[in-house]
Short mmCIF file of C-alpha atoms in Angstrom, two decimals:
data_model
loop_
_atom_site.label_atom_id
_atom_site.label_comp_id
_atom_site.label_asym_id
_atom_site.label_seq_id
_atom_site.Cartn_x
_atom_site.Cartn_y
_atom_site.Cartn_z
CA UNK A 1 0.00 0.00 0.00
CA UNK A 2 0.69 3.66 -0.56
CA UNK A 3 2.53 5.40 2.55
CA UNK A 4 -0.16 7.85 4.32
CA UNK A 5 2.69 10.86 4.63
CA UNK A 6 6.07 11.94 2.85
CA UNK A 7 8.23 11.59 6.19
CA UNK A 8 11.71 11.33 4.78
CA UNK A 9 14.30 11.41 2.50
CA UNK A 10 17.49 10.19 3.65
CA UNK A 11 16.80 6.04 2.58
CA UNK A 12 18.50 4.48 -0.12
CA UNK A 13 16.16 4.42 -3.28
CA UNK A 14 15.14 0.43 -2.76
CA UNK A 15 14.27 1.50 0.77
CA UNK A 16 11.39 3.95 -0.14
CA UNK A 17 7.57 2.72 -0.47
CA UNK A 18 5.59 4.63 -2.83
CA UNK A 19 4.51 7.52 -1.39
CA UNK A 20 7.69 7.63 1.23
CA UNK A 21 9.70 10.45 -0.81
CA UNK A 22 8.74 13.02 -3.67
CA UNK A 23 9.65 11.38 -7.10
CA UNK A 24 10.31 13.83 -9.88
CA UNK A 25 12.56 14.23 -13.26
CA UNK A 26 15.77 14.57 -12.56
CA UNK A 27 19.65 13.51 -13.03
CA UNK A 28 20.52 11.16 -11.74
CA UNK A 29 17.18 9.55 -12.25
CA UNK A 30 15.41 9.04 -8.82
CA UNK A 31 15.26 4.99 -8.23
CA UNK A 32 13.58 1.75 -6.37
CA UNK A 33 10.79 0.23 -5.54
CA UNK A 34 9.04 2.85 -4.73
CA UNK A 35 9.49 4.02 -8.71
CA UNK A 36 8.66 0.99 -9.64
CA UNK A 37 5.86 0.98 -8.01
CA UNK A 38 4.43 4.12 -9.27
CA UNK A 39 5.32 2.82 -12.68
CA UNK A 40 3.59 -0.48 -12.18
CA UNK A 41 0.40 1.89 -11.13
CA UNK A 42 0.73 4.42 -13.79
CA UNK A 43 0.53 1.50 -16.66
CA UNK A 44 -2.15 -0.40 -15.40
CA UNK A 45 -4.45 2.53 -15.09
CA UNK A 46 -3.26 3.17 -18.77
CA UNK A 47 -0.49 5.67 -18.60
CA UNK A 48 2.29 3.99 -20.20
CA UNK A 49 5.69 5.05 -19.02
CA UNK A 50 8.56 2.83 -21.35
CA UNK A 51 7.61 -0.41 -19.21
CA UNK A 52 8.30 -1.13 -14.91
CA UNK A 53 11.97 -0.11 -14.89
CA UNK A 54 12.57 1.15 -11.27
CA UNK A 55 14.21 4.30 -12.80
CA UNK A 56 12.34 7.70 -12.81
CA UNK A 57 13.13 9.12 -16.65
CA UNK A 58 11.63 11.14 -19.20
CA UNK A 59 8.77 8.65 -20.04
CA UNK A 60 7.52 8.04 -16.61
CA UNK A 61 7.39 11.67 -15.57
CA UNK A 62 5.43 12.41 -19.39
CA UNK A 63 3.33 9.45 -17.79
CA UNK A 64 2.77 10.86 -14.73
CA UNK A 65 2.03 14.19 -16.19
CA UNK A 66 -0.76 12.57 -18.13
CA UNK A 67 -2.77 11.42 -15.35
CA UNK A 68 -2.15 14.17 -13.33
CA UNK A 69 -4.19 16.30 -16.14
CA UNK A 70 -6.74 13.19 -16.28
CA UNK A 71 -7.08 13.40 -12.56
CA UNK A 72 -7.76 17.28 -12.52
CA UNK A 73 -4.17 17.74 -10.71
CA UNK A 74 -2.02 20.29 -11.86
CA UNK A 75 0.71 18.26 -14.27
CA UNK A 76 3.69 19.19 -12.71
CA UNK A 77 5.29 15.80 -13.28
CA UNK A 78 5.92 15.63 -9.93
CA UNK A 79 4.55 12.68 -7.44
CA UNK A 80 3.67 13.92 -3.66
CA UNK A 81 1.25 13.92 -1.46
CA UNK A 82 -2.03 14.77 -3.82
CA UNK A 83 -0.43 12.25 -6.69
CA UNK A 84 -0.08 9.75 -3.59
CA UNK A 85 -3.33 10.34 -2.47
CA UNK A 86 -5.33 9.32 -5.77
CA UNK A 87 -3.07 6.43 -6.40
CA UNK A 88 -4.29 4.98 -3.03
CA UNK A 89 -8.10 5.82 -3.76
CA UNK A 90 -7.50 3.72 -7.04
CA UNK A 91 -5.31 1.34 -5.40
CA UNK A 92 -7.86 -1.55 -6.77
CA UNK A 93 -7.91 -0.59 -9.74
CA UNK A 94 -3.88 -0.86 -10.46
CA UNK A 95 -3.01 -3.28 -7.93
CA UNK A 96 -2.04 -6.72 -9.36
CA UNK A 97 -3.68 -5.57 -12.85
CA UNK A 98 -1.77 -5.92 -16.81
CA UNK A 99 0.57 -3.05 -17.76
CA UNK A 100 -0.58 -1.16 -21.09
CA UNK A 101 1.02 -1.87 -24.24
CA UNK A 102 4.45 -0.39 -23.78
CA UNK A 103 5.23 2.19 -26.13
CA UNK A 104 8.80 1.42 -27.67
CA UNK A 105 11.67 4.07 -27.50
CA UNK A 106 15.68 4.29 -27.33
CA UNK A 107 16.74 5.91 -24.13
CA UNK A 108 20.02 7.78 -24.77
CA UNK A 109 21.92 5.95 -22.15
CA UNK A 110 21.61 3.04 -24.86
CA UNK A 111 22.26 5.40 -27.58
CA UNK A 112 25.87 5.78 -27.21
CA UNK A 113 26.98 4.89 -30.94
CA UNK A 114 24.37 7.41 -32.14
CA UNK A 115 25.92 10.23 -29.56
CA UNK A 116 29.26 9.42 -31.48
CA UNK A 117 28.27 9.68 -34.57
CA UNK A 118 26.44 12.64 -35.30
CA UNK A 119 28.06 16.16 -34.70
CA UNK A 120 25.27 18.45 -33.03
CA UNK A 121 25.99 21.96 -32.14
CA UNK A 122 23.06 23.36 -29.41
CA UNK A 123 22.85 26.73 -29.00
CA UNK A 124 20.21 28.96 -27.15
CA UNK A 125 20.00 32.80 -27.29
CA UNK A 126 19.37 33.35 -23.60
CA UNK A 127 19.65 32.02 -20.35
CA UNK A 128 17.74 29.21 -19.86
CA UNK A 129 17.85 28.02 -23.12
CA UNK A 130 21.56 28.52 -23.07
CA UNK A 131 21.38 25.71 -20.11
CA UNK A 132 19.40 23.25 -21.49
CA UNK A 133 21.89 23.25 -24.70
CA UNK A 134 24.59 23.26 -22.07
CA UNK A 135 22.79 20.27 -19.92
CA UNK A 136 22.47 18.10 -23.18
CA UNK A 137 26.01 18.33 -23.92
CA UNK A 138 27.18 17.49 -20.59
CA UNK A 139 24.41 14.36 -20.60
CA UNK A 140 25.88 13.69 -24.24
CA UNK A 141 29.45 13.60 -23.06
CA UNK A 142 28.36 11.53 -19.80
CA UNK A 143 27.05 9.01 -21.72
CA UNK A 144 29.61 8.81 -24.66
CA UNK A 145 33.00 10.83 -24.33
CA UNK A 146 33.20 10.41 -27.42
CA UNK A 147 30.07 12.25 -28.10
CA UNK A 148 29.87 14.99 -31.04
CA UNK A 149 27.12 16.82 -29.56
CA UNK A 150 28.18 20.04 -27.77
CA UNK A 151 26.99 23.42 -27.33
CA UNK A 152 28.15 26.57 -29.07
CA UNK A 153 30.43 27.62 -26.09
CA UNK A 154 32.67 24.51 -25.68
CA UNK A 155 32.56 24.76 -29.82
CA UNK A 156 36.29 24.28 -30.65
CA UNK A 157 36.04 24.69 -34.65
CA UNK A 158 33.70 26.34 -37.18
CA UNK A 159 30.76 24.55 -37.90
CA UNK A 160 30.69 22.52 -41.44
CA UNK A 161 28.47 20.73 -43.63
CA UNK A 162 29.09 17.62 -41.54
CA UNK A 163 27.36 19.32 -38.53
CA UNK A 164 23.76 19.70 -37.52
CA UNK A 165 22.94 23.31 -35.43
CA UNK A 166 19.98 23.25 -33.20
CA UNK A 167 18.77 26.74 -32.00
CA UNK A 168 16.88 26.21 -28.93
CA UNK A 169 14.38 28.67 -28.39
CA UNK A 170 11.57 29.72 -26.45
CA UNK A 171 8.04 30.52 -27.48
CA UNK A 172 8.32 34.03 -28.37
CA UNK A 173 11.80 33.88 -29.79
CA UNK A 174 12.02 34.28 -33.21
CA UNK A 175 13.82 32.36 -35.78
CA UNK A 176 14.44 32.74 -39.60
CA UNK A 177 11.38 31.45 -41.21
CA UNK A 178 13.71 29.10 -43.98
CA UNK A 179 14.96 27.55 -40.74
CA UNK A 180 12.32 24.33 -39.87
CA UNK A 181 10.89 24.62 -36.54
CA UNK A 182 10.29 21.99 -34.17
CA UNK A 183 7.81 22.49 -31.70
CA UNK A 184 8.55 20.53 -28.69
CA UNK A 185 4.77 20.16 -27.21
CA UNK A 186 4.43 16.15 -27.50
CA UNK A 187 7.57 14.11 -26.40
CA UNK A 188 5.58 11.33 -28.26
CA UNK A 189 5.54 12.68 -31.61
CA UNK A 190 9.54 14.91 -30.93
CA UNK A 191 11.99 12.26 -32.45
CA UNK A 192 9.72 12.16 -35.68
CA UNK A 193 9.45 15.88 -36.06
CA UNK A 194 13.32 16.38 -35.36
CA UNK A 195 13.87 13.83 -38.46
CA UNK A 196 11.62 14.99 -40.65
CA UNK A 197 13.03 18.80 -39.59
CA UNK A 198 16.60 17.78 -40.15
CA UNK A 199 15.15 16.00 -43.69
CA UNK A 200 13.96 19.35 -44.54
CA UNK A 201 16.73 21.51 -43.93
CA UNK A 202 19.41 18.91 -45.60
CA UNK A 203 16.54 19.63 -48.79
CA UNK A 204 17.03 23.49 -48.71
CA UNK A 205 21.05 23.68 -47.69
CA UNK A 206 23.36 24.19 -50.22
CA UNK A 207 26.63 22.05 -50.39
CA UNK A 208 29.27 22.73 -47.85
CA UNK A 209 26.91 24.70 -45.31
CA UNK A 210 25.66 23.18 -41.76
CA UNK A 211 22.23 21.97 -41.47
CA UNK A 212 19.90 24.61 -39.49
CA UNK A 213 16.82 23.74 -37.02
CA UNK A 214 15.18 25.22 -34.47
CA UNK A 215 13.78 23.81 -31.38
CA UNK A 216 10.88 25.44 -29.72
CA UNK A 217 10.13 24.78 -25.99
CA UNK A 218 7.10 24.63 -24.94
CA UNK A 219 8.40 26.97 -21.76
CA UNK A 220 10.90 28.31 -20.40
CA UNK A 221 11.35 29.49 -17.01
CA UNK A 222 10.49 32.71 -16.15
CA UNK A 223 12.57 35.78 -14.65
CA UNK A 224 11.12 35.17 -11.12
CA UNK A 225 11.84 31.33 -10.79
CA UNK A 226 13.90 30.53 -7.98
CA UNK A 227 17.53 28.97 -8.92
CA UNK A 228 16.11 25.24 -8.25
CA UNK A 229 12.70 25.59 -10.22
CA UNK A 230 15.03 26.56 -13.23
CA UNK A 231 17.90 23.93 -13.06
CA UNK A 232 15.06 21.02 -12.25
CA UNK A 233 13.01 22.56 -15.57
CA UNK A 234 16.17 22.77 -17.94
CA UNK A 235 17.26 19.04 -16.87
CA UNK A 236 14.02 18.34 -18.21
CA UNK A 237 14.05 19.72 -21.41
CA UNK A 238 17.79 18.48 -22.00
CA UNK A 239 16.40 14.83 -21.07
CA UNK A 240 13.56 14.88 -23.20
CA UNK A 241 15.50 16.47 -26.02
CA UNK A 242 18.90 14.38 -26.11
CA UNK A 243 16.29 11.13 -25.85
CA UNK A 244 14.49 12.60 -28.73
CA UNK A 245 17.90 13.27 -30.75
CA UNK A 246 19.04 9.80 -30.11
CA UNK A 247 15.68 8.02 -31.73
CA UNK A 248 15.99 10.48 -34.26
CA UNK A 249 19.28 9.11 -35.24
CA UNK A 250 18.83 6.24 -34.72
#
């Protein structure tokens, strides 16, 4: 059964029961039972999150944030005490019950050839978006050293034809309209629209010149956010985005 309160946070992460600890998006990926748990729940009541892993990624919280909106909560993508508190009203209707279909997708932690393989420079044009093309890179580089995605300030040489730049933007930003723009609004439907994007501008760039996209967040954090609100919301966007890149690739 679900814990009744959030009382700590100082277990190790196959410790917790669900409902023991707030579970959100972050790196390194929150883990145990407890996530499994709250995975196993999610995808029987028919939020699919990528299949009963015991890690907290991209998928589950996109999972999470689903029923969250279903349940009238506000889709923050984080678990706690309101999350916890449905999930043990429904408890008989997920306990013991069949998973959804999973929905298949590459993680980029198993994406490391594809990292290596394709040169990406991510670039943003102001602060937060600077850090979520600064947050990719660094997840890039964790996962492959050999990785040729970077962003624009740890850029060594010009950019050439063999080289892909991604402008990360926000919603108002604008962007030169010959430039294809991704809008980043359904993590479902993001690796097909980079491809097709990157399709389009390799259609429309003459020979010897980089390929050009934009990628359009869906937010970005405002002036007022406190430092934490902004890191947690640009690890976010780099996760999603670097998973996206690497089934784009792939």
């Amino acid at each position: 059964m679900i814990s009744e309160t959030i009382h700590r946070q100082d277990k190790e992460g196959d410790q917790f029961e669900l409902g023991e600890r707030l579970l959100y998006l972050r790196t390194p990926n929150f883990a145990g039972k407890d996530v499994e748990a709250l995975q196993t729940a999610l995808g029987a009541l028919g939020f699919a999150c990528g299949g009963v892993s015991g890690t907290f990624g991209a998928y589950t919280e996109g999972a999470l944030r689903k029923f969250q909106l279903n349940m009238g909560l506000v889709p923050d993508g984080i678990a706690g005490v309101n999350t916890y508190a449905i999930l043990r009203n429904l408890h008989n209707a997920w306990m013991d019950k069949p998973q959804v279909e999973e929905r298949a997708y590459m993680g980029f932690a198993r994406a490391a050839d594809v990292l290596e393989h394709h040169a990406v420079c991510l670039f943003g044009t102001e602060g937060f978006t600077r850090k979520v093309a600064s947050y990719m890179s660094n997840l890039a580089m964790a996962t492959n050293p050999r990785s040729k995605m970077v962003s624009a300030e740890t850029l060594l040489v010009p950019p050439d034809a063999d080289m892909l730049l991604a402008h990360i933007v926000g919603p108002d930003d604008k962007t030169d309209p010959s430039v294809p723009r991704v809008l980043c609004d359904d993590a479902s439907a993001l690796a097909k629209r980079i491809s097709a994007a990157v399709d389009a501008a390799r259609a429309k760039t003459g020979e010897g010149e980089p390929l050009r996209i934009a990628l359009e967040l869906s937010g970005v954090a405002g002036s007022d956010a406190v430092a934490e609100e902004v890191d947690r919301m640009a690890h976010h966007d780099a996760i999603l985005l670097l998973d996206a890149f690497c089934m784009a690739f792939s």
